[in-house]
mmCIF file of N, CA and C in Angstrom:
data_model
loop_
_atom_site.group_PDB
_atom_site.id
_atom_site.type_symbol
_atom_site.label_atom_id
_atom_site.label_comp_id
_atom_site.label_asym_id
_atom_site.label_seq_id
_atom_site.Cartn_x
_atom_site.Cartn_y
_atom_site.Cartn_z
ATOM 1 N N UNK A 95 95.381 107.707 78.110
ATOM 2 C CA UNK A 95 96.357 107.971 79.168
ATOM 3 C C UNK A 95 96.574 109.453 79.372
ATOM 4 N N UNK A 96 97.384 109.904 80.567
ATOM 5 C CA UNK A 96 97.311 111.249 80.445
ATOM 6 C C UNK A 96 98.540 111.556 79.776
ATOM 7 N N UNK A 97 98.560 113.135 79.304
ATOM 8 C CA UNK A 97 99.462 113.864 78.546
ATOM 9 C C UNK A 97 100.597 113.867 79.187
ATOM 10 N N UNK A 98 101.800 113.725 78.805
ATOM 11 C CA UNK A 98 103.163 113.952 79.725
ATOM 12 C C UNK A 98 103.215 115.968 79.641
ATOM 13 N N UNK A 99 103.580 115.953 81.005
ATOM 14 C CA UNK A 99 103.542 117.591 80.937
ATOM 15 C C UNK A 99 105.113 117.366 81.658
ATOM 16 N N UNK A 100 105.623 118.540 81.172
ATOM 17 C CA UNK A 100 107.173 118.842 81.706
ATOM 18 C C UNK A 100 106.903 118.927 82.968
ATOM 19 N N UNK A 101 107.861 118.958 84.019
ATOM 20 C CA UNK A 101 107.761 119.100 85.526
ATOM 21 C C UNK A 101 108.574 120.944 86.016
ATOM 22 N N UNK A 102 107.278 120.935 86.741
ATOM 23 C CA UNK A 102 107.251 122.294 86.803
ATOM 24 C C UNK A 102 108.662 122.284 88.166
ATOM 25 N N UNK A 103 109.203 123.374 88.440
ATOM 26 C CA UNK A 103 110.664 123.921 88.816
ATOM 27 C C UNK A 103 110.189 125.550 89.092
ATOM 28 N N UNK A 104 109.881 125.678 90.565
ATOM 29 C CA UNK A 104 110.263 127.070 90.871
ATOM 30 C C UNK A 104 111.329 127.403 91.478
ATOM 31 N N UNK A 105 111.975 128.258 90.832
ATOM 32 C CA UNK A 105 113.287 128.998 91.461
ATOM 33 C C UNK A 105 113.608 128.837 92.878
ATOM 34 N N UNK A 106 114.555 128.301 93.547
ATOM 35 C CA UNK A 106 115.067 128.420 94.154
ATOM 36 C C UNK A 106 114.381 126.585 95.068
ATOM 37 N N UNK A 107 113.423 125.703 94.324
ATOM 38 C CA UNK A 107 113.078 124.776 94.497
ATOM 39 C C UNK A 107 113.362 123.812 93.485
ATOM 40 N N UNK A 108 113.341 122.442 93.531
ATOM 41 C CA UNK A 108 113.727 121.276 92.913
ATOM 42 C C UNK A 108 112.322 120.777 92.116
ATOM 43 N N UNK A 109 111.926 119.860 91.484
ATOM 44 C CA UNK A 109 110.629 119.472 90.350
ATOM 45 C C UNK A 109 109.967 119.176 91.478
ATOM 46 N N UNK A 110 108.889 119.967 91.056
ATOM 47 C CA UNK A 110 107.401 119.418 91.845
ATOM 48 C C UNK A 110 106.891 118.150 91.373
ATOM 49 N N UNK A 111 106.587 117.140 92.526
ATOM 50 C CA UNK A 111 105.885 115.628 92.031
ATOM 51 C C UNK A 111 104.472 115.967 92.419
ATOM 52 N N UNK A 112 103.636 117.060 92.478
ATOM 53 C CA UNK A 112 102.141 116.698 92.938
ATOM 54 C C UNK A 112 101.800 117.659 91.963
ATOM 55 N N UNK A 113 100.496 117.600 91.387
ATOM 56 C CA UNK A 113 99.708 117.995 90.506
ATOM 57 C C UNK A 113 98.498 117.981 90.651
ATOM 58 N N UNK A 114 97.786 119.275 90.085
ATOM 59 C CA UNK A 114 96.234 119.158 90.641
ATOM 60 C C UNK A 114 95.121 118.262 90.101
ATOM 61 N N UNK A 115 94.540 118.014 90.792
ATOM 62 C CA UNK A 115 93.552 116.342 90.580
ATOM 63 C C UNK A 115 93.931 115.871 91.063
ATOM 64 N N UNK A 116 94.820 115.898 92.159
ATOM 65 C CA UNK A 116 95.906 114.422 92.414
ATOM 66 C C UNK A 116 95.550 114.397 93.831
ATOM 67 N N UNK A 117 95.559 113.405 94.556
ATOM 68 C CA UNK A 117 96.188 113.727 95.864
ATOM 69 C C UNK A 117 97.195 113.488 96.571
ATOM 70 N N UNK A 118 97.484 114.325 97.292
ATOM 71 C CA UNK A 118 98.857 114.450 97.979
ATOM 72 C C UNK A 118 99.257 114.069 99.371
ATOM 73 N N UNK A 119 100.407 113.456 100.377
ATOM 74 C CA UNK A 119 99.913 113.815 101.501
ATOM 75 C C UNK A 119 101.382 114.237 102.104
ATOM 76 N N UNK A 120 101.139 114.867 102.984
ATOM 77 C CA UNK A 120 102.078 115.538 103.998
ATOM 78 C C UNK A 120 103.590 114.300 104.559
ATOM 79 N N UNK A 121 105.055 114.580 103.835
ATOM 80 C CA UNK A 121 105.794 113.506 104.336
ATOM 81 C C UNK A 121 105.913 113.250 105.932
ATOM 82 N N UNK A 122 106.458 112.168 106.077
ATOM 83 C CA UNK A 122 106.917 111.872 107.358
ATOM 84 C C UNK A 122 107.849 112.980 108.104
ATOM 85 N N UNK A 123 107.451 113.953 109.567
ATOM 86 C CA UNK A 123 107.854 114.584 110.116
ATOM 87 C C UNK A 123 106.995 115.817 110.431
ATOM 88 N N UNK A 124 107.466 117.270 110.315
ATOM 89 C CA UNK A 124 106.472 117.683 110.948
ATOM 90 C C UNK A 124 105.305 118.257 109.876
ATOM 91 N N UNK A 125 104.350 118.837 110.735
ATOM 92 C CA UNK A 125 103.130 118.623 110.017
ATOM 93 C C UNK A 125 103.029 120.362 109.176
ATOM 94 N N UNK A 126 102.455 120.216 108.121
ATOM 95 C CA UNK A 126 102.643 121.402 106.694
ATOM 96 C C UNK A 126 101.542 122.319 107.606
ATOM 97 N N UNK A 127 101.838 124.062 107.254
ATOM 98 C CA UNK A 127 100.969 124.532 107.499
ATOM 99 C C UNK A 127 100.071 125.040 106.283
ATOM 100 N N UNK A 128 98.220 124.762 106.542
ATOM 101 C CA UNK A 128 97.375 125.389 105.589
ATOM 102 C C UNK A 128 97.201 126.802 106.004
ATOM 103 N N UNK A 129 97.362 127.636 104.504
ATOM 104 C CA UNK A 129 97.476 129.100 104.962
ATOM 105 C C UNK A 129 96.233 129.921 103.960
ATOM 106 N N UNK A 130 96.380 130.940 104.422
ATOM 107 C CA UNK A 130 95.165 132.047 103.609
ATOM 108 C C UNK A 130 95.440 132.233 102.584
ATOM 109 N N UNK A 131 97.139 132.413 101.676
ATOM 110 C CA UNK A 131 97.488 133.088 100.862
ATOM 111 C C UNK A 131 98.839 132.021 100.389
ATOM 112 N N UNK A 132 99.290 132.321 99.848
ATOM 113 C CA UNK A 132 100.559 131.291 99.137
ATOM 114 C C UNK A 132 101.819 132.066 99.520
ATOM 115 N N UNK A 133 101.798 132.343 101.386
ATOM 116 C CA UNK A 133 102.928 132.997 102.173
ATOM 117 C C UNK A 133 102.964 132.547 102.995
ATOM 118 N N UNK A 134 104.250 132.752 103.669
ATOM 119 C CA UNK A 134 104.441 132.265 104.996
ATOM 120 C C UNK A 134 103.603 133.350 106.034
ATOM 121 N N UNK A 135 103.469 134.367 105.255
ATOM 122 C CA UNK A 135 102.857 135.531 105.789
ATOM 123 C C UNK A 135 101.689 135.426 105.957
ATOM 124 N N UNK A 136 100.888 134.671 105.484
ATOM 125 C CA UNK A 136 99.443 134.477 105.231
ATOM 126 C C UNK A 136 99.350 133.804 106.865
ATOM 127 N N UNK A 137 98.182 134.065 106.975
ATOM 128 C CA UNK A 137 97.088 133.439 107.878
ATOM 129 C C UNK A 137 97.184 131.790 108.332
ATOM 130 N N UNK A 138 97.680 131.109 109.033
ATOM 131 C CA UNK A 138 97.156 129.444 109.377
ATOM 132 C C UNK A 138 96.290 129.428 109.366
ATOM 133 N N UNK A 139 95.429 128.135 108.766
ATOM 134 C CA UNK A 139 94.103 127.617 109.233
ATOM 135 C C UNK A 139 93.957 126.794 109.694
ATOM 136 N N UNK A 140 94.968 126.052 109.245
ATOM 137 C CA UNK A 140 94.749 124.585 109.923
ATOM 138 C C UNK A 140 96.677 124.102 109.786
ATOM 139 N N UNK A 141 96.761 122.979 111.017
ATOM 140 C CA UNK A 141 97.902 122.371 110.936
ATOM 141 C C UNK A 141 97.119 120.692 110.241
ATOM 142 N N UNK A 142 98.518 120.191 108.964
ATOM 143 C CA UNK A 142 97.830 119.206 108.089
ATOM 144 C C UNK A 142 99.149 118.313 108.921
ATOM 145 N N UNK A 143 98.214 117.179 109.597
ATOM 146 C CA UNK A 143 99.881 116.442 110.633
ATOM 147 C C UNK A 143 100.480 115.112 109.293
ATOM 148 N N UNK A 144 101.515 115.142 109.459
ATOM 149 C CA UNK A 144 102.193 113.994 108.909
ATOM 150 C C UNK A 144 101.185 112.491 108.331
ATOM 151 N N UNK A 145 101.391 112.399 107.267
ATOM 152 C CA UNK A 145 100.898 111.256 106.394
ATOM 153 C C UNK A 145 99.609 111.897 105.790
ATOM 154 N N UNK A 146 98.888 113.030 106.482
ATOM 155 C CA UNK A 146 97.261 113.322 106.131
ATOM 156 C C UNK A 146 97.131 113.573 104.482
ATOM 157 N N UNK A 147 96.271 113.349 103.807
ATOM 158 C CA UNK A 147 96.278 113.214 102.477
ATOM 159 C C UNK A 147 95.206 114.268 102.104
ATOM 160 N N UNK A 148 95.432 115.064 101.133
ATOM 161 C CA UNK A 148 94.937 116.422 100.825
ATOM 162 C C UNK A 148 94.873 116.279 99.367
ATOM 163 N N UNK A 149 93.660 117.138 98.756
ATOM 164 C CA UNK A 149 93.424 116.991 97.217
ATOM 165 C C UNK A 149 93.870 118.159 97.188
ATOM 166 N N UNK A 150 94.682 118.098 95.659
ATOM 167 C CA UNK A 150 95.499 119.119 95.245
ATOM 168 C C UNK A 150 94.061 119.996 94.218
ATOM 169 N N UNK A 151 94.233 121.211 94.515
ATOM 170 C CA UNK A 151 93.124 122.003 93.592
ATOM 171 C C UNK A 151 93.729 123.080 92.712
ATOM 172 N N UNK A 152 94.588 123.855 93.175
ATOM 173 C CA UNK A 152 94.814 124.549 92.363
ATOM 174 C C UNK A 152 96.269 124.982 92.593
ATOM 175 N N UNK A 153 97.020 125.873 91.619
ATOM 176 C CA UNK A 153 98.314 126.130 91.878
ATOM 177 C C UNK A 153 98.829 125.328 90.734
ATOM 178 N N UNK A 154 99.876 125.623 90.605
ATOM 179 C CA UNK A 154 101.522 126.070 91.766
ATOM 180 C C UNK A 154 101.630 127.377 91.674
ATOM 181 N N UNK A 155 101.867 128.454 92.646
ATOM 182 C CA UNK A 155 102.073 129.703 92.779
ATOM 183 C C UNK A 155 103.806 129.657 93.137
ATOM 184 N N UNK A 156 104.557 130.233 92.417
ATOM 185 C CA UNK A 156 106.117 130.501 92.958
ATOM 186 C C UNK A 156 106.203 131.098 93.524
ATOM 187 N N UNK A 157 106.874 131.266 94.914
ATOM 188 C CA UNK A 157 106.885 132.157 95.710
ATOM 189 C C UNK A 157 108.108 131.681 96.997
ATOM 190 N N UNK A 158 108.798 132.577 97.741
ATOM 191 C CA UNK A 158 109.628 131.994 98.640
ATOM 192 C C UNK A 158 110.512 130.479 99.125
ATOM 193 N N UNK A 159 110.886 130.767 97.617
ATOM 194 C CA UNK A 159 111.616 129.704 96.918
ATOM 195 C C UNK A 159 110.853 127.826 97.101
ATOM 196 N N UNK A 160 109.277 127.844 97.046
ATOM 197 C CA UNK A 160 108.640 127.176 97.011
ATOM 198 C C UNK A 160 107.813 126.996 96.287
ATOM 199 N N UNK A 161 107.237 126.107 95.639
ATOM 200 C CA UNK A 161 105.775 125.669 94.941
ATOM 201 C C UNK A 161 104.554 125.831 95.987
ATOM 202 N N UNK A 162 103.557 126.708 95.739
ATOM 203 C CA UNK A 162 102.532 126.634 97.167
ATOM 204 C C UNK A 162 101.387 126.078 96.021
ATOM 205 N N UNK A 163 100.548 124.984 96.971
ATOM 206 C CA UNK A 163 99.732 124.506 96.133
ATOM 207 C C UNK A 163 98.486 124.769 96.800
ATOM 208 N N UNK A 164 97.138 124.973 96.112
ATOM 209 C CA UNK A 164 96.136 125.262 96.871
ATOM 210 C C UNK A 164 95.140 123.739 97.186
ATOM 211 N N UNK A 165 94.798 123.426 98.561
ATOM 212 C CA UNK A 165 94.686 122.059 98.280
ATOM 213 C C UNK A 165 93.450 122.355 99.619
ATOM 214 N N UNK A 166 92.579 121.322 99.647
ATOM 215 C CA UNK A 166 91.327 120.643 100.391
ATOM 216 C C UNK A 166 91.994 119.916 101.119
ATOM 217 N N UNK A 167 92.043 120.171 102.430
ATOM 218 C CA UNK A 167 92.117 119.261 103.703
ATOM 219 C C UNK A 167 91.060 119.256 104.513
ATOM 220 N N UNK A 168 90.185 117.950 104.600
ATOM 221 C CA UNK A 168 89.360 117.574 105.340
ATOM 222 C C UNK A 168 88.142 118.911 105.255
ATOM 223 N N UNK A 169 88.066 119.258 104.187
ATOM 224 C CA UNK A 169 86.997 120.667 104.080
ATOM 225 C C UNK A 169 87.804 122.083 104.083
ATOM 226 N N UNK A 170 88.433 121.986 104.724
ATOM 227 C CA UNK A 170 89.609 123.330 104.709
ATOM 228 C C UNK A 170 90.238 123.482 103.563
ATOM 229 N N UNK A 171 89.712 125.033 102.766
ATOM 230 C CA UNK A 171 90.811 125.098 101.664
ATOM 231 C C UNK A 171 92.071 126.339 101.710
ATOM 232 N N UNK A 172 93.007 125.759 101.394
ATOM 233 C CA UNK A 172 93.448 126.344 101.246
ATOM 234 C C UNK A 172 95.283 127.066 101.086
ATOM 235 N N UNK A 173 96.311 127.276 100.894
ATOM 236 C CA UNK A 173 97.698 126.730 100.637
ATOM 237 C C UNK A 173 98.459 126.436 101.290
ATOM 238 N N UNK A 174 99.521 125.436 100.657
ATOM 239 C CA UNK A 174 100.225 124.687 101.503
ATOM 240 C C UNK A 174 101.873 124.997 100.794
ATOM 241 N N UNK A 175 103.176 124.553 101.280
ATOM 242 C CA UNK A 175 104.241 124.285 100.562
ATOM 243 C C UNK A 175 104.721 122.966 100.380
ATOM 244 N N UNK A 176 105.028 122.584 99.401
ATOM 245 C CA UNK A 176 105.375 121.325 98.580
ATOM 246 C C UNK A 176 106.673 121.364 99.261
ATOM 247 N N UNK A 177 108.012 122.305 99.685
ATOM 248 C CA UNK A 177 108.990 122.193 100.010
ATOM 249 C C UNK A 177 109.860 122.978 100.262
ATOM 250 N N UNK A 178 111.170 122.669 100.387
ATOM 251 C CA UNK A 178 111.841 123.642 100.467
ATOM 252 C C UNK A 178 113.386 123.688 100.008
ATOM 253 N N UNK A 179 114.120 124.271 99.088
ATOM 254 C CA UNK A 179 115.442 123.628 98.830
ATOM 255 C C UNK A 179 115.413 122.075 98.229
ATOM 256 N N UNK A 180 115.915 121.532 99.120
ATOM 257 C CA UNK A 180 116.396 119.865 98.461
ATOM 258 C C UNK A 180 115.093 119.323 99.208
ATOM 259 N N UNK A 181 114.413 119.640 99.963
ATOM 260 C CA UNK A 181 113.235 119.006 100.701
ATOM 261 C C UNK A 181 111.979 118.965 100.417
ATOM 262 N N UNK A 182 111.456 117.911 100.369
ATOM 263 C CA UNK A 182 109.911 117.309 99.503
ATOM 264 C C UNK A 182 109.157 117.871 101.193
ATOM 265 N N UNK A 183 107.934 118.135 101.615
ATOM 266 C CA UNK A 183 106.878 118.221 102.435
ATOM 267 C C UNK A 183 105.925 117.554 102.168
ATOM 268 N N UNK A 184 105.625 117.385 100.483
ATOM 269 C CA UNK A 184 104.213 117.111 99.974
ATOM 270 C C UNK A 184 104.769 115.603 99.026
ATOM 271 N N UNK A 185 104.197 114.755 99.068
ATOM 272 C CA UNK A 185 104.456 114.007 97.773
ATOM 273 C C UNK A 185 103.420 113.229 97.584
ATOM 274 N N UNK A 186 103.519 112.232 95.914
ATOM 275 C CA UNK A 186 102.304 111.906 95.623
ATOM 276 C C UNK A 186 101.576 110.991 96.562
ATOM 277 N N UNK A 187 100.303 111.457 96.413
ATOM 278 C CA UNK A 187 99.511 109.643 97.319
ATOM 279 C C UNK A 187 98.580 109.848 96.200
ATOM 280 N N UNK A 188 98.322 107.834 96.441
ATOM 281 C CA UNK A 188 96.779 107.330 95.808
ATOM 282 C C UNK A 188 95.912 107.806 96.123
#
């Protein structure tokens, strides 16, 4: 089975539920942006729309009171935010 790992908590965000190997997909509403860098500042590459399911690869980077995870959408790599405050964006999928 796998190892229980503590649940990671970046400042100014609530426990991250996605983990890399995993996949994830975008909650109900609007759609997450994939970026160049683990900023809001960074670059878009792609808009990931609501329900789309993305493999988590690398990360969690803390940053602007979010978890940014680096994740594969449909060939596109690259970061996303798990959330914000009290708000999930990302959560687990099969």
């Amino acid at each position: 089975g796998d190892m229980w790992v503590a649940p990671l908590s970046c400042a100014g965000f609530q426990n991250s539920r996605v983990s890399v190997g995993r996949y994830a997909r975008v909650t109900p509403g609007l759609p997450n942006r994939l970026r160049s860098i683990a900023s809001t500042s960074g670059f878009a590459l792609a808009l990931i729309p609501s329900g789309a399911r993305v493999d988590v690869i690398g990360g969690p980077i803390c940053n602007e009171n979010s978890a940014w995870w680096q994740v594969n959408y449909a060939g596109n790599i690259g970061w996303t935010m798990e959330g914000q405050a009290g708000q999930y964006w990302l959560e687990p999928a099969s």
